[in-house]
CSV table of C-alpha atoms and ligand atoms in Angstrom, one decimal:
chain,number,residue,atom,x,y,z
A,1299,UNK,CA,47.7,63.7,84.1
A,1300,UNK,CA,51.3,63.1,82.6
A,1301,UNK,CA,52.3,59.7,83.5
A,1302,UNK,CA,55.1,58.3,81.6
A,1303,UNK,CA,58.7,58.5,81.8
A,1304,UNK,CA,60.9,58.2,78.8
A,1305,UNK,CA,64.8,57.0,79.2
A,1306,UNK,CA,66.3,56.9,75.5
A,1307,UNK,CA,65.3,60.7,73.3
A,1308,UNK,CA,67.6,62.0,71.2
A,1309,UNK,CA,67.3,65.9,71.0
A,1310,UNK,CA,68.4,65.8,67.1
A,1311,UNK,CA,65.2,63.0,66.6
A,1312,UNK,CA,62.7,64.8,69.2
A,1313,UNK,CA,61.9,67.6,67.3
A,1314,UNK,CA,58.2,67.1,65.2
A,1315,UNK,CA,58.9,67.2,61.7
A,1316,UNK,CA,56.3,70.4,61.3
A,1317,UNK,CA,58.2,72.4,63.6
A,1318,UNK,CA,61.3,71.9,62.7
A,1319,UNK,CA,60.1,72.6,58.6
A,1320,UNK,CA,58.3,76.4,60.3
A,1321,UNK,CA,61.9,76.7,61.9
A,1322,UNK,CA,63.9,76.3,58.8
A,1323,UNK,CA,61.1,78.6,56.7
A,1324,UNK,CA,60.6,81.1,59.1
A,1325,UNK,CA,64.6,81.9,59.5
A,1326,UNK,CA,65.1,81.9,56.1
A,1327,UNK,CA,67.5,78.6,56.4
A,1328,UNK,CA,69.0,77.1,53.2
A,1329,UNK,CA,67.7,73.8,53.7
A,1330,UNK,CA,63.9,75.7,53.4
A,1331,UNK,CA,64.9,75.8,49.9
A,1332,UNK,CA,65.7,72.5,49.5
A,1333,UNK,CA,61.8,71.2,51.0
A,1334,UNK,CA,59.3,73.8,49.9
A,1335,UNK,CA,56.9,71.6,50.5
A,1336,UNK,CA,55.8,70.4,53.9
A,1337,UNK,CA,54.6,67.0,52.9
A,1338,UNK,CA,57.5,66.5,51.1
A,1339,UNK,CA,60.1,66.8,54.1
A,1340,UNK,CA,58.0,64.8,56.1
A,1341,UNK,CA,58.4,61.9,53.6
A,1342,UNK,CA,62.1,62.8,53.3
A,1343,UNK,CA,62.5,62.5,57.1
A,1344,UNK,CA,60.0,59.4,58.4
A,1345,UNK,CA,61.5,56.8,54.9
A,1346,UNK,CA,62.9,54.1,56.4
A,1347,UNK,CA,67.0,54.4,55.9
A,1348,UNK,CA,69.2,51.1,55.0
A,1349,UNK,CA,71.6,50.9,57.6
A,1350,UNK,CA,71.7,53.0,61.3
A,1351,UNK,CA,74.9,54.8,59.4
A,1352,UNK,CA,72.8,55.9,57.1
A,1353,UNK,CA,69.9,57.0,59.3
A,1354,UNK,CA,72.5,58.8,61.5
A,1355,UNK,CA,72.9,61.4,58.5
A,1356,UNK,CA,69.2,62.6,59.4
A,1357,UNK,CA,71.0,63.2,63.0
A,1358,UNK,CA,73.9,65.3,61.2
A,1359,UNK,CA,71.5,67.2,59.0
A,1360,UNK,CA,69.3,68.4,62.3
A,1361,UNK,CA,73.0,69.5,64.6
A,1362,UNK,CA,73.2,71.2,61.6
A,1363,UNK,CA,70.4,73.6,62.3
A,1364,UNK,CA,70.4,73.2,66.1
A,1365,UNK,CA,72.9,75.2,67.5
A,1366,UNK,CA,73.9,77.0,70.8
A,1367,UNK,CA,71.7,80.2,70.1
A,1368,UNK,CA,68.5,78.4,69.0
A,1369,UNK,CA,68.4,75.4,71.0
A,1370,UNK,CA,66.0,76.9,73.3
A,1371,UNK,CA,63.5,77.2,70.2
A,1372,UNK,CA,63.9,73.6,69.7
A,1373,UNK,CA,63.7,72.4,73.9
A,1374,UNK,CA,60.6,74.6,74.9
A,1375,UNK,CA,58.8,72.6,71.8
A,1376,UNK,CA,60.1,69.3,72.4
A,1377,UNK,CA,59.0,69.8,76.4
A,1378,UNK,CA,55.2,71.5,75.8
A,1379,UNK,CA,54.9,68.3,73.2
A,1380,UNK,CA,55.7,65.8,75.2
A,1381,UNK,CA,53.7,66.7,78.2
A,1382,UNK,CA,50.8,68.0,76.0
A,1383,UNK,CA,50.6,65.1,74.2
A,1384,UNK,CA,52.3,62.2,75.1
A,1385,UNK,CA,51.7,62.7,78.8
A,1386,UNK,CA,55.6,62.3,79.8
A,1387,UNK,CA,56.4,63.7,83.6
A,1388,UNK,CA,60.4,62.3,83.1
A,1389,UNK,CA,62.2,62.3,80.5
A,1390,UNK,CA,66.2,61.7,79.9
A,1391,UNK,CA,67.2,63.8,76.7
A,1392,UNK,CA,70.4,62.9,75.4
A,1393,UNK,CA,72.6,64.9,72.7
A,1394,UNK,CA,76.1,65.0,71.8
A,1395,UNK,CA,77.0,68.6,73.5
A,1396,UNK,CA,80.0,69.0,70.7
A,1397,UNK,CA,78.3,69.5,67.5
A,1398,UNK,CA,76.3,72.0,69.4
A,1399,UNK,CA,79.1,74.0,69.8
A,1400,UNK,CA,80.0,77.0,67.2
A,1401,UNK,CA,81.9,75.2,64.5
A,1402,UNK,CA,84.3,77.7,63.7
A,1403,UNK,CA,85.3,78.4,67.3
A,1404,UNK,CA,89.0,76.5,68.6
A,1405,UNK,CA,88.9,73.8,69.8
A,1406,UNK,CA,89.5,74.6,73.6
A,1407,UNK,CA,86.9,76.9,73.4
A,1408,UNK,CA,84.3,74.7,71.9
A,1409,UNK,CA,85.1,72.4,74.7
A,1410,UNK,CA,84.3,75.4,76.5
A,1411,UNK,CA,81.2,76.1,75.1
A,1412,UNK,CA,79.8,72.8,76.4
A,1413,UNK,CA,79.2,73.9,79.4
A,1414,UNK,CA,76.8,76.6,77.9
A,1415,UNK,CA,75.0,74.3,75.8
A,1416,UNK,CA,74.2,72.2,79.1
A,1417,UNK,CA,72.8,75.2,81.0
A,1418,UNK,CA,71.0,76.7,78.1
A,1419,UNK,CA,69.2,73.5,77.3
A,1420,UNK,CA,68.3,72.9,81.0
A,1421,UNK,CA,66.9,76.3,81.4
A,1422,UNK,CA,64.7,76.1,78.1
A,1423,UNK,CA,63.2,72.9,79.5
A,1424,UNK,CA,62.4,74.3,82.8
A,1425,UNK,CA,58.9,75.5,82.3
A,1426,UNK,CA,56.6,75.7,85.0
A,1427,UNK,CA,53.1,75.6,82.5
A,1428,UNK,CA,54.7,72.4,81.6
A,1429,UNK,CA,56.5,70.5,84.2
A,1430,UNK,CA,58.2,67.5,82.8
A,1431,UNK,CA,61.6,66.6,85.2
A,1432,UNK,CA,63.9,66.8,82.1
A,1433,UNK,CA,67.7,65.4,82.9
A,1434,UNK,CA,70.4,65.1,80.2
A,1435,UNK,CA,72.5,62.9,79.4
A,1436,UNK,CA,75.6,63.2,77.3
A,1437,UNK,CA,76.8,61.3,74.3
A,1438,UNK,CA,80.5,60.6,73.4
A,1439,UNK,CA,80.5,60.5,70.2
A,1440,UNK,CA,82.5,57.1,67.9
A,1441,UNK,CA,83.6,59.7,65.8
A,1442,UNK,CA,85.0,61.9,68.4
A,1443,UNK,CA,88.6,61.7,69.6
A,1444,UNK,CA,89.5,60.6,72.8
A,1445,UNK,CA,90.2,63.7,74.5
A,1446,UNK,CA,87.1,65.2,73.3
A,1447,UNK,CA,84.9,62.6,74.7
A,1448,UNK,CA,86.7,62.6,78.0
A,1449,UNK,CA,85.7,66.5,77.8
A,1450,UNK,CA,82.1,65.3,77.5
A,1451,UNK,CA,82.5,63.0,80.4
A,1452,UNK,CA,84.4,65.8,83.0
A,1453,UNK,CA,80.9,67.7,82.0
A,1454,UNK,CA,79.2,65.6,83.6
A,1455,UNK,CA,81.0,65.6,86.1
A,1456,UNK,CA,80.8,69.0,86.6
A,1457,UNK,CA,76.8,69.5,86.3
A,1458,UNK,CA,75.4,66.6,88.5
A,1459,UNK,CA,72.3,68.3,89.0
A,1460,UNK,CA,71.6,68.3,85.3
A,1461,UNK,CA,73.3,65.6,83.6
A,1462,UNK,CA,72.2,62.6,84.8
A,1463,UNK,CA,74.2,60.1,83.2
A,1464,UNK,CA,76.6,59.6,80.0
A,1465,UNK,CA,76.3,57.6,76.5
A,1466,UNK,CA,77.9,56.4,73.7
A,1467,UNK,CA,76.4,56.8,70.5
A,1468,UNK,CA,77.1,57.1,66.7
A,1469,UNK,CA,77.7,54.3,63.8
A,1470,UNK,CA,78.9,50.9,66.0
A,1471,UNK,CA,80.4,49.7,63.3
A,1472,UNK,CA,83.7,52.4,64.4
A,1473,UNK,CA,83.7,50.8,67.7
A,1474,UNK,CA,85.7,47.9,67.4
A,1475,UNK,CA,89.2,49.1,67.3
A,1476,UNK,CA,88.3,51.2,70.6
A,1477,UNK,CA,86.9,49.0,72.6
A,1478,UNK,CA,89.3,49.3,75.7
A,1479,UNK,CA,89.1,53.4,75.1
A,1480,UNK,CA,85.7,53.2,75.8
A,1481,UNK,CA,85.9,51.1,78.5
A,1482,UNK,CA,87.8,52.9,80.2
A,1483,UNK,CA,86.0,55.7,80.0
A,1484,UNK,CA,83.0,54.0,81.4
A,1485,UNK,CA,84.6,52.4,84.6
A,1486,UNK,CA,86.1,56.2,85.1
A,1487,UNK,CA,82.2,57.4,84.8
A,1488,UNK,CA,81.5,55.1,87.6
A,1489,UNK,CA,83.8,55.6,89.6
A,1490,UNK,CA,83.2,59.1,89.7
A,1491,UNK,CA,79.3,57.9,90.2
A,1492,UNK,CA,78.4,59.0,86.9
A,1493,UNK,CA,75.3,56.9,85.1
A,1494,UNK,CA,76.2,54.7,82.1
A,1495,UNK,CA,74.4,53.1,78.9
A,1496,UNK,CA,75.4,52.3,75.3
A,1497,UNK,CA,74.3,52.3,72.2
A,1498,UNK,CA,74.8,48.4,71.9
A,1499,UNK,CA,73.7,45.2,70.5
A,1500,UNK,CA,71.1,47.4,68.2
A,1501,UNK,CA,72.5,46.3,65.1
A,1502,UNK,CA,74.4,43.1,63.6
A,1503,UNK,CA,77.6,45.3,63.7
A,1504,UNK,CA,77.3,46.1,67.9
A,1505,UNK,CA,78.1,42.9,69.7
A,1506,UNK,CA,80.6,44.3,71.4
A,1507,UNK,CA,80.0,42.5,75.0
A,1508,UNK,CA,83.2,43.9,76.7
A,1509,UNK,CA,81.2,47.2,77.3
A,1510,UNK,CA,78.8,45.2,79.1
A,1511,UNK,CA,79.9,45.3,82.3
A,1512,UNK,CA,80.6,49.4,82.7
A,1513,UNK,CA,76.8,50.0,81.9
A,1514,UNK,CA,73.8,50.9,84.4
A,1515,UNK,CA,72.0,50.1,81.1
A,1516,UNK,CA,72.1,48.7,77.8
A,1517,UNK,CA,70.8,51.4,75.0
A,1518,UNK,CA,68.8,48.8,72.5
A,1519,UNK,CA,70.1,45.3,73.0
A,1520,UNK,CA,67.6,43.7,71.1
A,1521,UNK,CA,70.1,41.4,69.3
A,1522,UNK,CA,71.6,39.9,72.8
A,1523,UNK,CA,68.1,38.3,73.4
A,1524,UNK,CA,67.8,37.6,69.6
A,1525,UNK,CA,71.3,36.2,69.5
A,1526,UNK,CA,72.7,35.7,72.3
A,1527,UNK,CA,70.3,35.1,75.4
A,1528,UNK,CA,73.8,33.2,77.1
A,1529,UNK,CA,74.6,36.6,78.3
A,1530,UNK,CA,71.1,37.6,79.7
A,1531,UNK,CA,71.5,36.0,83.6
A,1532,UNK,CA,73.9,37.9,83.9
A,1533,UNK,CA,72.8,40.4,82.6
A,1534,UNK,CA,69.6,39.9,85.2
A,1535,UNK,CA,72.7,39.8,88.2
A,1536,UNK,CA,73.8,43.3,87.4
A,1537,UNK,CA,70.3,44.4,87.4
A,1538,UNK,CA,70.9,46.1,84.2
A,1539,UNK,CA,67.9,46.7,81.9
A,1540,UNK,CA,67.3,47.3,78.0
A,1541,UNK,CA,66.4,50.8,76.3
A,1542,UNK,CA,64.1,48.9,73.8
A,1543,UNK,CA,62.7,51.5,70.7
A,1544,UNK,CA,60.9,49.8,68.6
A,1545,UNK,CA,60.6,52.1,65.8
A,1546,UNK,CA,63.9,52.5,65.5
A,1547,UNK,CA,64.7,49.3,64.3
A,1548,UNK,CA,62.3,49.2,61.2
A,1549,UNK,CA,63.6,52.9,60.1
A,1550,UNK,CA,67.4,51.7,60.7
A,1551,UNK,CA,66.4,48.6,58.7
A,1552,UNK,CA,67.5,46.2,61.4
A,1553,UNK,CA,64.4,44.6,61.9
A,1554,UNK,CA,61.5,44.1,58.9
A,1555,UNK,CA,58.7,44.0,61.8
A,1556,UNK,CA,58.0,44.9,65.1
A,1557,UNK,CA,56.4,41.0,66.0
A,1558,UNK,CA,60.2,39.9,65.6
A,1559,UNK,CA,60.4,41.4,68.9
A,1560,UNK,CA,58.3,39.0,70.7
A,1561,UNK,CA,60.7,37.0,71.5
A,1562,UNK,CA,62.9,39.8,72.8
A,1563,UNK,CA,60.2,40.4,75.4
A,1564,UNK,CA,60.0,36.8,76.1
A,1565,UNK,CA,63.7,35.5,76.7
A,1566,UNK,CA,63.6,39.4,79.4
A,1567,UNK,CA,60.7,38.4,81.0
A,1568,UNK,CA,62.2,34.4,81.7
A,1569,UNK,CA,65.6,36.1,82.3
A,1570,UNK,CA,64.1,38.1,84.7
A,1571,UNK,CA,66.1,41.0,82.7
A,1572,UNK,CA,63.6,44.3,82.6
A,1573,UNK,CA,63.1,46.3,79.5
A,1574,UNK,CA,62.0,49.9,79.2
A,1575,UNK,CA,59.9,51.0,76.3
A,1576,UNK,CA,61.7,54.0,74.7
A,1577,UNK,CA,61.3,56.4,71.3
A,1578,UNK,CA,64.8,57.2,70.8
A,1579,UNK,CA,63.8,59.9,68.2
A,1580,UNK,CA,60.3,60.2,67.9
A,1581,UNK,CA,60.1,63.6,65.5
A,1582,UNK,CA,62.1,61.5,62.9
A,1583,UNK,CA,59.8,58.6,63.3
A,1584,UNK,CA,56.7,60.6,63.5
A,1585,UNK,CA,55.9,58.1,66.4
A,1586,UNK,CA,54.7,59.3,69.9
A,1587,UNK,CA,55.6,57.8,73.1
A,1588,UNK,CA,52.0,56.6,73.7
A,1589,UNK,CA,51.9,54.9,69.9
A,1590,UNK,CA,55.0,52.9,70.4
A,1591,UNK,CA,53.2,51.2,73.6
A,1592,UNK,CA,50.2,50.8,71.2
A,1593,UNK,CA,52.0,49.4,68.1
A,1594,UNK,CA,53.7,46.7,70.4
A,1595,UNK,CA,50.1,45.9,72.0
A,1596,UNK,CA,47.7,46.4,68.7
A,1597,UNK,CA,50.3,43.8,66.8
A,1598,UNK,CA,50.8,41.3,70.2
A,1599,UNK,CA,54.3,41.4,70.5
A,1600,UNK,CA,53.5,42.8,74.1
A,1601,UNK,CA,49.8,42.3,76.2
A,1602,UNK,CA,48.6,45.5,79.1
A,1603,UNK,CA,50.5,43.3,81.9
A,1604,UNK,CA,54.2,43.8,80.1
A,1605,UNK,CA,53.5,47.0,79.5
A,1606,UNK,CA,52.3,47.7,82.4
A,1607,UNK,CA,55.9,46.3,84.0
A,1608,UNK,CA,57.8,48.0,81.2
A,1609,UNK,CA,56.2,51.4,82.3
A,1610,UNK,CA,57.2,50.8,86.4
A,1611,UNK,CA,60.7,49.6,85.0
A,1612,UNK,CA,61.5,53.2,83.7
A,1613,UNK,CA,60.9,54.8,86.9
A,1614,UNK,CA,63.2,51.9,88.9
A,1615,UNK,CA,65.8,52.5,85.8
A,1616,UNK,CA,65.8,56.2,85.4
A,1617,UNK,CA,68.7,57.6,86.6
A,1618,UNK,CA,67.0,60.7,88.4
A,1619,UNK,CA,63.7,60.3,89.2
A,1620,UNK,CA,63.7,61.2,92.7
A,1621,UNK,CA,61.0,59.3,94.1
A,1622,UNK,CA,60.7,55.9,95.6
A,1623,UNK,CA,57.5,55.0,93.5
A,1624,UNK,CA,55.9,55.6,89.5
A,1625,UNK,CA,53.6,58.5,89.8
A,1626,UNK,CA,50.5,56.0,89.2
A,1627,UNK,CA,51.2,54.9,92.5
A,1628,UNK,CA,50.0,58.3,93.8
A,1629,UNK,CA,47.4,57.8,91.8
A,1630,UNK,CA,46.0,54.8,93.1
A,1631,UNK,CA,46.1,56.5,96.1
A,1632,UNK,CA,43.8,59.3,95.2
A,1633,UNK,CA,41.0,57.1,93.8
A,1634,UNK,CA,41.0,55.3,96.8
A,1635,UNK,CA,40.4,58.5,99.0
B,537,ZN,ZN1,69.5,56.2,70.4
């Protein structure tokens, strides 16, 4: 019985290694050249990376390959695996909808194109043998111009009943000098009541606490308890949570090992600030939904009780689960019948 809801995947990082190594063999691709060898890709793609910069390349070399006509290859995969075997019923999937577009189109017509990518990858996802609730949401991109990302935000706009909220993602380290840029287009995503979180305070370079207030939630935000738990209560007042993937931080090289989270899950719990337990890109982790809640239990940075509120907190937090409880909830009430 699928149970669990995940609120921070990254299409580019969902895809399992082996599939995505068939893909690129079976369609004659010229990166199949490059790996030959299964095994070999595998260890290419799951190394832990210096810097998140650096790991983001691995996201570059995968839009690369997933493009507007074979994105539902990649979707109907991503969904039958996580339901098969990570027992997910809701999951938030979120991409950067521009470099899915046809890179030798105009501009205006990429923009375009957008639109398409949104409905194609909600389609491919809509599978009755495996019903996982799938929303998107949609990255703006720190290397994107302005007017593109506020293309990515109209989107949104425009496709309420698939896009369920909006993101910022890419290296932080470019964020600084726009700052009030993406401010601003945060506060105009809520006023048009469009969803918000950002890739923030995942790294040394993202303290960048003047995006705090625009968010619904905070993507990572490890370092703010790490570094600076000042900003938690109020954190706790806006009832915003944070996208916590551990993984992530040991192949981005921002943490050495998982128990320096501990204390992350600590100063939340005292702060009363909730944290959801994400994957962000479990195919270039090679790390399952269910494994991440085991790694953080197996090496006690977490025990079954904070998990067990970390799991309820994803339903609270998602931005579209259209109930008013976590499906084990319905489940309690069957084995009580
Ligand atoms: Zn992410």
């Amino acid at each position: 019985m699928p149970l669990h809801a995940d609120l921070h995947r990254h299409l580019g990082g969902a895809v399992a290694p082996r599939i995505f190594w068939r893909y690129l063999h079976r369609h004659n691709h010229p990166l199949a050249a490059q790996f030959p060898d299964y095994e070999e890709f595998e260890r290419f793609l799951v190394r832990p990376r210096g810097s998140l910069t650096e790991f983001l390349e691995l996201h570059t070399l995968v839009e690369g390959v997933q493009r507007l006509q074979n994105l539902p290859y990649f979707v109907t995969k991503l969904v039958r695996g996580a339901y098969v075997f990570e027992s997910i019923v809701y999951l938030e999937l979120r991409y950067s909808p521009w470099y899915r577009t046809e890179e030798n189109l105009p501009e205006a017509e990429r923009i375009a194109q957008m639109r398409e990518v949104v409905r194609i990858i909600a389609q491919a996802a809509s599978q009755t043998e495996y019903p996982v609730l799938l929303r998107q949401i949609l990255c703006m991109h720190s290397r994107l111009p302005l007017h593109i990302n506020r293309a990515v935000l109209e989107l949104a706009v425009q496709e309420p009943d698939l896009v369920c909220g909006i993101d910022l993602a890419g290296p932080d380290t470019l964020y600084a000098p726009r700052l009030k840029e993406f401010a601003e287009l945060f506060q105009r995503a809520r006023q048009m009541q469009i969803k918000t979180t950002c890739h923030l305070f995942e790294t040394a370079n993202g303290f960048y606490p003047e995006l705090l207030p625009c968010l619904n939630r905070i993507g990572h935000g490890i370092q703010i308890a790490m570094h600076c738990p000042q900003l938690l209560p109020q954190i706790a007042d806006r009832g915003q949570c944070l996208e916590v993937c551990p993984t992530s931080y040991l192949k981005t090289g921002t943490l050495t090992e998982l128990t320096a989270l501990r204390g992350v899950f600590q100063r939340c719990d005292e702060a009363g600030v909730d944290i959801v337990i994400c994957t962000d890109n479990p195919g270039l982790h090679n790390v399952r939904l269910p494994f991440e809640y085991e790694n953080l239990l197996t090496q006690d940075v977490i025990d079954f009780s904070q998990l067990k509120r970390c799991q309820s907190a994803a339903y609270r937090h998602a931005f579209a689960w259209p109930h008013a409880d976590p499906p084990d909830a319905l489940l309690q009430s069957l084995v009580q019948l």
